Amino acid sequence: MNTYPSFAGYGKQLANSKPVLIAFSHICGSDFITGAEKLLLFMLQELQSSYECRLVVPEEGILARKARKSGIQVILLPIPITPALYLAGPSASQEAETLKHHPAWPATISLLQSHGPQLVLVSTCVHPLPAMAAKHSAFRRSGRLWRQLRSQNILHTPPLSFISMPTGS
């Protein structure tokens, strides 16, 4: 049974409002908040003056609660991670491609289509599905904040290059 929600008709940008930014967090712990989560939250809080920020998290937790308190809309959508991309292993590209067969793939595309963001932000390389879905959906802008690059040459390896390609102007 598919437990992923349908987002049809949900959250479209209102006329004369700020552009929509959707950020995806790969974690949302209930016991503690990581530095990556704090950085993402701080960035969204700063961008609220220019964007209508929405945060997608895999489960309820500290980040989701803090984001709501800051006026950021939170969307729960469990999306799998792919640690092989971080490790730049030989099967990384193949593992990422298999995500297109996961139930989160159509749910993520539906979410993006229904919210119509002007910017999609994915904060880690172990969370490629949202970036892939944004690219698949032909969104004009997507951003990636990858701080965990393991070597100088990692951008030249197939695992990262297939999702780090520009998505448009």
Coordinates of N, CA, C and O in Angstrom, one line a residue:
M1 N 0.8 -1.2 0.0 CA 0.0 0.0 0.0 C 0.9 1.2 0.0 O 1.8 1.4 0.8
N2 N 0.6 2.2 -0.9 CA 1.3 3.4 -1.0 C 0.9 4.4 0.1 O -0.2 4.8 0.2
T3 N 1.8 4.7 1.0 CA 1.5 5.5 2.2 C 1.9 7.0 1.9 O 1.8 7.8 2.8
Y4 N 2.4 7.3 0.7 CA 2.8 8.6 0.4 C 1.7 9.5 0.0 O 0.8 9.1 -0.7
P5 N 1.7 10.7 0.5 CA 0.5 11.6 0.3 C 0.5 12.1 -1.1 O 1.4 12.2 -1.8
S6 N -0.7 12.6 -1.5 CA -0.9 13.3 -2.7 C -0.9 14.8 -2.4 O -1.5 15.2 -1.4
F7 N -0.3 15.6 -3.2 CA -0.2 17.0 -2.9 C -0.9 17.8 -3.9 O -0.7 19.0 -4.0
A8 N -1.8 17.2 -4.7 CA -2.5 17.9 -5.8 C -3.3 19.1 -5.2 O -4.1 18.9 -4.2
G9 N -3.2 20.2 -5.8 CA -3.9 21.4 -5.4 C -3.5 22.0 -4.0 O -4.2 22.7 -3.4
Y10 N -2.3 21.6 -3.5 CA -1.9 22.0 -2.2 C -0.8 23.0 -2.3 O 0.2 22.7 -2.9
G11 N -1.0 24.1 -1.7 CA 0.2 25.0 -1.4 C 0.6 25.9 -2.6 O 1.8 26.4 -2.6
K12 N -0.1 26.1 -3.6 CA 0.3 27.0 -4.7 C 0.6 28.4 -4.2 O 0.0 28.9 -3.2
Q13 N 1.5 29.0 -4.9 CA 1.9 30.4 -4.5 C 0.7 31.3 -4.8 O 0.1 31.2 -5.8
L14 N 0.4 32.2 -3.9 CA -0.7 33.1 -4.1 C -0.2 34.3 -5.0 O 1.0 34.7 -5.0
A15 N -1.2 34.9 -5.7 CA -0.8 36.1 -6.5 C -0.3 37.2 -5.6 O -0.7 37.4 -4.5
N16 N 0.7 37.9 -6.1 CA 1.4 39.0 -5.4 C 2.1 38.6 -4.1 O 2.2 39.4 -3.3
S17 N 2.4 37.4 -4.0 CA 3.2 37.0 -2.8 C 4.6 36.7 -3.2 O 5.0 36.8 -4.3
K18 N 5.4 36.4 -2.2 CA 6.8 36.1 -2.4 C 7.0 34.8 -3.2 O 6.2 33.9 -3.1
P19 N 8.1 34.7 -3.9 CA 8.4 33.4 -4.5 C 8.6 32.3 -3.5 O 9.0 32.5 -2.4
V20 N 8.2 31.1 -3.9 CA 8.3 29.9 -3.0 C 9.6 29.3 -3.1 O 10.1 29.0 -4.2
L21 N 10.2 29.0 -2.0 CA 11.4 28.2 -1.9 C 11.1 26.9 -1.1 O 10.5 27.0 0.0
I22 N 11.4 25.8 -1.6 CA 11.2 24.5 -0.9 C 12.6 23.9 -0.6 O 13.4 23.7 -1.5
A23 N 12.9 23.7 0.7 CA 14.1 23.1 1.1 C 13.8 21.7 1.7 O 12.8 21.5 2.3
F24 N 14.7 20.8 1.4 CA 14.6 19.4 1.8 C 15.7 19.1 2.8 O 16.9 19.3 2.6
S25 N 15.3 18.6 4.0 CA 16.3 18.1 5.0 C 16.2 16.6 5.0 O 15.1 16.0 5.0
H26 N 17.4 16.0 5.0 CA 17.4 14.5 5.0 C 17.2 13.9 6.4 O 16.9 12.7 6.5
I27 N 17.3 14.7 7.4 CA 17.0 14.3 8.8 C 16.2 15.3 9.6 O 16.1 16.4 9.2
C28 N 15.6 14.8 10.6 CA 14.8 15.6 11.5 C 14.7 14.8 12.8 O 13.7 14.2 13.1
G29 N 15.7 14.9 13.6 CA 15.8 14.0 14.8 C 14.9 14.6 15.9 O 14.7 15.8 16.1
S30 N 14.4 13.7 16.8 CA 13.6 14.1 17.9 C 14.4 14.2 19.2 O 13.9 14.8 20.1
D31 N 15.6 13.7 19.2 CA 16.4 13.8 20.4 C 17.4 14.9 20.4 O 17.8 15.4 21.5
F32 N 17.9 15.3 19.3 CA 18.9 16.4 19.1 C 18.8 17.0 17.7 O 18.3 16.4 16.8
I33 N 19.4 18.1 17.6 CA 19.4 18.8 16.3 C 20.9 18.9 15.8 O 21.7 19.3 16.6
T34 N 21.2 18.5 14.6 CA 22.5 18.5 14.1 C 22.9 19.9 13.6 O 22.1 20.8 13.4
G35 N 24.2 20.1 13.4 CA 24.7 21.3 12.9 C 24.1 21.6 11.5 O 23.8 22.8 11.1
A36 N 24.0 20.6 10.7 CA 23.4 20.7 9.3 C 22.0 21.2 9.4 O 21.6 22.1 8.6
E37 N 21.2 20.7 10.4 CA 19.8 21.1 10.5 C 19.8 22.6 11.0 O 19.0 23.4 10.5
K38 N 20.7 22.9 11.9 CA 20.7 24.3 12.4 C 21.1 25.3 11.3 O 20.5 26.4 11.2
L39 N 22.0 24.9 10.5 CA 22.4 25.8 9.4 C 21.3 26.0 8.4 O 21.0 27.1 7.9
L40 N 20.6 24.9 8.1 CA 19.5 25.0 7.1 C 18.4 25.8 7.7 O 17.8 26.7 7.0
L41 N 18.1 25.7 9.0 CA 17.0 26.5 9.6 C 17.4 28.0 9.6 O 16.6 28.8 9.3
F42 N 18.7 28.3 10.0 CA 19.2 29.6 10.0 C 19.0 30.3 8.6 O 18.6 31.4 8.5
M43 N 19.4 29.5 7.6 CA 19.4 30.0 6.2 C 17.9 30.3 5.8 O 17.6 31.4 5.3
L44 N 17.0 29.4 6.2 CA 15.6 29.6 5.8 C 15.0 30.8 6.6 O 14.3 31.6 6.0
Q45 N 15.4 31.0 7.8 CA 15.0 32.2 8.6 C 15.4 33.4 8.0 O 14.7 34.4 7.9
E46 N 16.7 33.5 7.5 CA 17.2 34.6 6.8 C 16.5 34.9 5.5 O 16.3 36.0 5.1
L47 N 16.2 33.8 4.8 CA 15.6 34.0 3.4 C 14.1 34.3 3.5 O 13.5 34.7 2.5
Q48 N 13.5 34.2 4.7 CA 12.0 34.5 4.8 C 11.6 35.9 4.4 O 10.5 36.1 4.0
S49 N 12.5 36.8 4.4 CA 12.2 38.2 4.0 C 12.0 38.3 2.5 O 11.3 39.2 2.0
S50 N 12.6 37.4 1.8 CA 12.6 37.4 0.3 C 11.7 36.2 -0.3 O 11.3 36.3 -1.4
Y51 N 11.6 35.1 0.4 CA 10.9 33.9 -0.1 C 9.9 33.4 0.9 O 10.0 33.6 2.1
E52 N 8.9 32.8 0.4 CA 8.0 32.0 1.2 C 8.6 30.6 1.4 O 8.6 29.8 0.4
C53 N 9.2 30.4 2.5 CA 10.0 29.2 2.7 C 9.2 28.0 3.2 O 8.3 28.2 4.1
R54 N 9.4 26.9 2.6 CA 8.8 25.6 3.1 C 9.8 24.6 3.2 O 10.8 24.5 2.5
L55 N 9.7 23.8 4.3 CA 10.7 22.8 4.7 C 10.1 21.4 4.6 O 9.1 21.2 5.2
V56 N 10.8 20.5 3.9 CA 10.3 19.2 3.8 C 11.3 18.3 4.7 O 12.5 18.4 4.5
V57 N 10.7 17.6 5.6 CA 11.4 16.8 6.5 C 10.9 15.3 6.5 O 9.7 15.1 6.2
P58 N 11.7 14.3 6.8 CA 11.3 12.9 6.7 C 10.4 12.5 7.9 O 9.6 11.5 7.7
E59 N 10.4 13.2 9.0 CA 9.6 12.9 10.1 C 9.5 14.1 11.1 O 10.3 15.1 10.9
E60 N 8.6 14.0 12.0 CA 8.5 15.1 13.0 C 9.7 15.1 13.9 O 10.3 14.0 14.2
G61 N 10.2 16.3 14.3 CA 11.4 16.3 15.2 C 11.6 17.8 15.6 O 10.8 18.7 15.3
I62 N 12.8 18.0 16.1 CA 13.2 19.3 16.7 C 13.2 20.4 15.5 O 12.7 21.5 15.7
L63 N 13.9 20.0 14.4 CA 14.0 20.9 13.3 C 12.6 21.4 12.8 O 12.3 22.6 12.6
A64 N 11.7 20.4 12.7 CA 10.3 20.8 12.3 C 9.6 21.7 13.2 O 9.0 22.7 12.8
R65 N 9.8 21.5 14.5 CA 9.1 22.3 15.5 C 9.7 23.7 15.5 O 9.0 24.7 15.6
K66 N 11.1 23.8 15.4 CA 11.7 25.1 15.4 C 11.3 25.9 14.1 O 11.2 27.1 14.2
A67 N 11.2 25.2 13.0 CA 10.8 25.8 11.8 C 9.4 26.4 11.9 O 9.2 27.6 11.5
R68 N 8.5 25.6 12.4 CA 7.1 26.1 12.6 C 7.1 27.3 13.5 O 6.4 28.3 13.2
K69 N 7.9 27.3 14.5 CA 7.9 28.5 15.4 C 8.4 29.7 14.7 O 8.1 30.8 15.1
S70 N 9.3 29.5 13.7 CA 9.8 30.6 12.9 C 8.9 31.0 11.8 O 9.2 31.9 11.0
G71 N 7.7 30.4 11.7 CA 6.8 30.7 10.6 C 7.0 30.0 9.3 O 6.5 30.4 8.3
I72 N 7.8 29.0 9.3 CA 8.1 28.2 8.1 C 7.2 27.1 8.0 O 7.0 26.3 9.0
Q73 N 6.5 26.9 6.9 CA 5.6 25.8 6.7 C 6.4 24.5 6.6 O 7.4 24.4 5.9
V74 N 6.0 23.5 7.3 CA 6.7 22.2 7.4 C 5.9 21.1 6.7 O 4.6 21.0 6.9
I75 N 6.5 20.3 5.8 CA 5.8 19.3 5.1 C 6.5 18.0 5.5 O 7.8 17.9 5.4
L76 N 5.8 17.0 5.9 CA 6.4 15.7 6.3 C 6.3 14.8 5.0 O 5.2 14.5 4.5
L77 N 7.5 14.3 4.6 CA 7.6 13.4 3.5 C 8.8 12.6 3.6 O 9.9 13.1 3.5
P78 N 8.7 11.3 4.0 CA 9.9 10.4 4.2 C 10.5 10.1 2.8 O 9.9 9.5 2.0
I79 N 11.7 10.6 2.6 CA 12.5 10.4 1.4 C 13.8 9.6 1.7 O 14.5 10.1 2.6
P80 N 14.1 8.5 1.1 CA 15.2 7.8 1.4 C 16.5 8.5 1.1 O 16.6 9.4 0.2
I81 N 17.6 8.2 1.8 CA 18.9 8.7 1.6 C 19.8 7.7 0.9 O 19.4 6.5 0.9
T82 N 20.9 8.2 0.3 CA 21.8 7.3 -0.4 C 23.2 7.6 0.0 O 23.9 8.4 -0.6
P83 N 23.7 6.9 1.1 CA 25.0 7.2 1.6 C 26.1 6.9 0.5 O 27.2 7.4 0.6
A84 N 25.8 6.1 -0.4 CA 26.8 5.7 -1.4 C 27.3 7.0 -2.2 O 28.5 7.0 -2.7
L85 N 26.5 8.0 -2.3 CA 27.0 9.2 -3.0 C 28.0 9.9 -2.2 O 29.0 10.5 -2.7
Y86 N 27.9 9.9 -0.9 CA 28.9 10.6 0.0 C 30.2 9.8 -0.1 O 31.3 10.4 -0.1
L87 N 30.1 8.5 -0.2 CA 31.3 7.7 -0.2 C 31.9 7.6 -1.6 O 33.0 7.1 -1.8
A88 N 31.1 8.1 -2.6 CA 31.5 8.1 -4.0 C 31.9 6.7 -4.5 O 32.9 6.5 -5.2
G89 N 31.2 5.7 -4.1 CA 31.4 4.3 -4.4 C 31.0 4.0 -5.9 O 30.3 4.8 -6.5
P90 N 31.5 2.9 -6.4 CA 31.2 2.6 -7.8 C 29.7 2.4 -8.1 O 29.3 2.5 -9.3
S91 N 28.9 2.0 -7.1 CA 27.5 1.8 -7.4 C 26.6 3.0 -7.1 O 25.4 2.9 -7.1
A92 N 27.2 4.1 -6.8 CA 26.5 5.3 -6.3 C 25.5 5.8 -7.4 O 24.3 6.0 -7.1
S93 N 25.9 5.9 -8.6 CA 25.0 6.4 -9.7 C 23.8 5.4 -9.8 O 22.7 5.8 -10.0
Q94 N 24.1 4.1 -9.8 CA 23.1 3.1 -10.0 C 22.1 3.1 -8.8 O 20.9 3.0 -9.0
E95 N 22.6 3.3 -7.6 CA 21.8 3.4 -6.4 C 20.9 4.6 -6.5 O 19.7 4.5 -6.1
A96 N 21.4 5.7 -6.9 CA 20.6 6.9 -7.1 C 19.5 6.7 -8.1 O 18.4 7.2 -7.9
E97 N 19.8 6.1 -9.2 CA 18.8 5.9 -10.3 C 17.7 5.0 -9.8 O 16.6 5.1 -10.2
T98 N 18.0 4.0 -8.9 CA 16.9 3.1 -8.4 C 15.9 3.9 -7.5 O 14.8 3.5 -7.3
L99 N 16.3 5.1 -7.1 CA 15.4 5.9 -6.3 C 14.1 6.3 -7.1 O 13.1 6.6 -6.6
K100 N 14.3 6.3 -8.4 CA 13.1 6.7 -9.3 C 12.0 5.6 -9.3 O 11.0 5.8 -9.8
H101 N 12.3 4.5 -8.7 CA 11.3 3.4 -8.5 C 10.8 3.3 -7.1 O 10.0 2.5 -6.8
H102 N 11.2 4.2 -6.2 CA 10.8 4.2 -4.8 C 9.5 5.0 -4.8 O 9.3 6.0 -5.6
P103 N 8.5 4.7 -3.9 CA 7.3 5.5 -3.8 C 7.5 6.9 -3.5 O 6.6 7.8 -3.8
A104 N 8.6 7.3 -3.0 CA 8.9 8.7 -2.7 C 9.1 9.5 -4.0 O 8.9 10.7 -4.0
W105 N 9.5 8.9 -5.1 CA 9.7 9.6 -6.3 C 8.5 10.3 -6.8 O 8.5 11.5 -7.0
P106 N 7.4 9.6 -7.1 CA 6.2 10.3 -7.6 C 5.6 11.3 -6.5 O 5.1 12.3 -6.9
A107 N 5.8 10.9 -5.2 CA 5.3 11.8 -4.2 C 6.1 13.1 -4.2 O 5.5 14.2 -4.0
T108 N 7.4 13.1 -4.4 CA 8.2 14.3 -4.4 C 7.9 15.1 -5.6 O 7.8 16.3 -5.6
I109 N 7.7 14.5 -6.8 CA 7.4 15.2 -8.0 C 6.0 15.9 -7.8 O 5.8 17.0 -8.2
S110 N 5.0 15.2 -7.2 CA 3.7 15.7 -7.0 C 3.8 16.9 -6.0 O 3.2 17.9 -6.3
L111 N 4.6 16.8 -5.0 CA 4.8 17.9 -4.1 C 5.4 19.1 -4.8 O 4.9 20.2 -4.7
L112 N 6.4 18.9 -5.6 CA 7.0 20.1 -6.3 C 6.0 20.7 -7.3 O 5.9 21.9 -7.4
Q113 N 5.3 19.9 -8.0 CA 4.3 20.4 -9.0 C 3.2 21.1 -8.3 O 2.7 22.2 -8.8
S114 N 2.7 20.7 -7.2 CA 1.6 21.3 -6.5 C 2.0 22.6 -5.8 O 1.3 23.5 -5.7
H115 N 3.3 22.7 -5.3 CA 3.7 23.9 -4.6 C 4.3 24.9 -5.6 O 4.4 26.1 -5.3
G116 N 4.8 24.5 -6.8 CA 5.3 25.4 -7.8 C 6.4 26.3 -7.3 O 6.4 27.5 -7.5
P117 N 7.4 25.7 -6.7 CA 8.5 26.6 -6.1 C 9.3 27.2 -7.2 O 9.5 26.7 -8.3
Q118 N 9.9 28.4 -6.9 CA 10.8 29.0 -7.8 C 12.2 28.6 -7.5 O 13.1 28.8 -8.3
L119 N 12.4 28.0 -6.3 CA 13.7 27.5 -5.9 C 13.6 26.3 -5.1 O 12.7 26.2 -4.2
V120 N 14.4 25.3 -5.4 CA 14.4 24.0 -4.7 C 15.8 23.9 -4.1 O 16.8 24.0 -4.8
L121 N 15.9 23.6 -2.8 CA 17.2 23.5 -2.1 C 17.3 22.2 -1.5 O 16.4 21.7 -0.7
V122 N 18.4 21.5 -1.8 CA 18.7 20.2 -1.2 C 20.0 20.4 -0.5 O 21.0 20.8 -1.1
S123 N 20.1 20.0 0.8 CA 21.2 20.4 1.6 C 22.3 19.4 1.8 O 23.3 19.6 2.4
T124 N 22.2 18.2 1.2 CA 23.2 17.2 1.3 C 23.3 16.2 0.1 O 22.2 16.0 -0.5
C125 N 24.5 15.7 -0.1 CA 24.6 14.8 -1.3 C 24.0 13.4 -1.0 O 23.8 12.7 -1.9
V126 N 23.7 13.1 0.2 CA 23.1 11.8 0.5 C 21.6 11.8 0.3 O 21.0 10.8 0.5
H127 N 21.1 12.9 -0.2 CA 19.7 13.1 -0.3 C 19.4 13.5 -1.8 O 18.8 14.6 -2.0
P128 N 19.8 12.7 -2.8 CA 19.7 13.1 -4.2 C 18.3 13.1 -4.8 O 18.0 13.8 -5.7
L129 N 17.3 12.4 -4.2 CA 16.0 12.2 -4.8 C 15.3 13.6 -5.0 O 14.8 13.9 -6.1
P130 N 15.3 14.5 -4.1 CA 14.7 15.8 -4.3 C 15.4 16.6 -5.5 O 14.7 17.2 -6.3
A131 N 16.7 16.6 -5.5 CA 17.4 17.3 -6.6 C 17.1 16.6 -8.0 O 16.9 17.3 -9.0
M132 N 17.0 15.3 -8.0 CA 16.7 14.6 -9.2 C 15.3 14.9 -9.6 O 15.0 15.1 -10.8
A133 N 14.3 14.9 -8.7 CA 12.9 15.2 -9.0 C 12.8 16.7 -9.5 O 12.0 16.9 -10.4
A134 N 13.5 17.6 -8.9 CA 13.5 19.0 -9.4 C 14.0 19.1 -10.8 O 13.4 19.8 -11.7
K135 N 15.1 18.4 -11.1 CA 15.6 18.4 -12.4 C 14.7 17.7 -13.4 O 14.4 18.2 -14.5
H136 N 14.1 16.6 -13.0 CA 13.1 15.9 -13.8 C 11.9 16.7 -14.1 O 11.4 16.7 -15.2
S137 N 11.5 17.5 -13.1 CA 10.3 18.4 -13.3 C 10.6 19.7 -14.0 O 9.8 20.5 -14.1
A138 N 11.9 19.8 -14.4 CA 12.3 21.0 -15.2 C 12.1 22.3 -14.5 O 11.8 23.3 -15.0
F139 N 12.4 22.3 -13.2 CA 12.4 23.6 -12.4 C 13.5 24.4 -12.9 O 14.6 23.9 -13.1
R140 N 13.3 25.7 -12.9 CA 14.3 26.6 -13.5 C 15.5 26.7 -12.6 O 16.6 27.0 -13.0
R141 N 15.3 26.6 -11.3 CA 16.4 26.8 -10.3 C 16.4 25.8 -9.2 O 15.4 25.5 -8.7
S142 N 17.5 25.2 -9.0 CA 17.6 24.3 -7.8 C 19.0 24.6 -7.2 O 20.0 24.9 -8.0
G143 N 19.1 24.5 -5.9 CA 20.4 24.7 -5.3 C 20.8 23.5 -4.5 O 19.9 22.8 -4.0
R144 N 22.1 23.4 -4.3 CA 22.6 22.2 -3.5 C 23.6 22.8 -2.6 O 24.6 23.4 -3.1
L145 N 23.5 22.5 -1.4 CA 24.5 22.9 -0.4 C 25.2 21.6 0.1 O 24.8 20.9 1.0
W146 N 26.3 21.3 -0.5 CA 27.0 20.1 -0.1 C 28.3 20.4 0.5 O 29.3 20.9 -0.1
R147 N 28.4 20.2 1.8 CA 29.6 20.5 2.6 C 30.4 19.3 2.9 O 31.5 19.4 3.3
Q148 N 29.9 18.1 2.6 CA 30.6 16.9 3.0 C 31.4 16.3 1.8 O 31.6 15.1 1.8
L149 N 31.9 17.0 0.9 CA 32.7 16.5 -0.2 C 34.0 15.9 0.4 O 34.7 16.6 1.1
R150 N 34.3 14.7 0.0 CA 35.4 14.0 0.6 C 36.7 14.2 0.0 O 37.8 14.0 0.5
S151 N 36.8 14.7 -1.3 CA 38.1 14.9 -1.9 C 37.9 16.1 -2.9 O 36.8 16.4 -3.3
Q152 N 39.0 16.6 -3.4 CA 39.0 17.7 -4.4 C 38.4 17.2 -5.7 O 37.9 18.0 -6.4
N153 N 38.6 15.9 -6.0 CA 38.2 15.4 -7.3 C 36.8 14.8 -7.4 O 36.4 14.3 -8.4
I154 N 36.0 14.9 -6.3 CA 34.8 14.2 -6.2 C 33.8 14.8 -7.3 O 33.0 14.0 -7.8
L155 N 33.8 16.0 -7.6 CA 32.9 16.6 -8.6 C 33.1 16.0 -10.0 O 32.3 16.1 -10.9
H156 N 34.3 15.3 -10.2 CA 34.6 14.7 -11.5 C 34.2 13.3 -11.5 O 34.4 12.6 -12.6
T157 N 33.6 12.8 -10.5 CA 33.2 11.4 -10.4 C 31.7 11.3 -10.9 O 30.9 12.2 -10.6
P158 N 31.4 10.2 -11.5 CA 30.0 10.0 -11.9 C 28.9 10.2 -10.8 O 27.9 10.7 -11.1
P159 N 29.2 9.7 -9.6 CA 28.1 9.8 -8.6 C 27.6 11.2 -8.4 O 26.4 11.4 -8.2
L160 N 28.5 12.2 -8.3 CA 28.1 13.6 -8.1 C 27.7 14.3 -9.3 O 26.8 15.1 -9.3
S161 N 28.4 14.0 -10.4 CA 28.2 14.8 -11.6 C 26.8 14.7 -12.2 O 26.3 15.6 -12.8
F162 N 26.2 13.6 -12.0 CA 24.9 13.4 -12.6 C 23.8 14.2 -12.0 O 22.8 14.5 -12.5
I163 N 24.0 14.6 -10.7 CA 23.0 15.5 -10.1 C 23.5 16.9 -9.9 O 22.8 17.8 -9.4
S164 N 24.8 17.2 -10.1 CA 25.3 18.5 -9.9 C 25.3 19.3 -11.2 O 25.7 20.5 -11.2
M165 N 24.8 18.8 -12.3 CA 24.7 19.5 -13.5 C 23.6 20.6 -13.3 O 22.6 20.5 -12.7
P166 N 23.9 21.8 -14.0 CA 22.9 22.9 -13.9 C 21.5 22.5 -14.4 O 21.4 21.7 -15.3
T167 N 20.5 23.0 -13.7 CA 19.1 22.7 -14.1 C 18.5 23.8 -15.0 O 17.4 23.7 -15.4
G168 N 19.2 24.8 -15.2 CA 18.7 25.9 -16.0 C 19.2 27.2 -15.6 O 20.0 27.3 -14.7
S169 N 18.6 28.3 -16.1 CA 19.1 29.6 -15.8 C 18.3 30.3 -14.7 O 17.3 29.9 -14.4

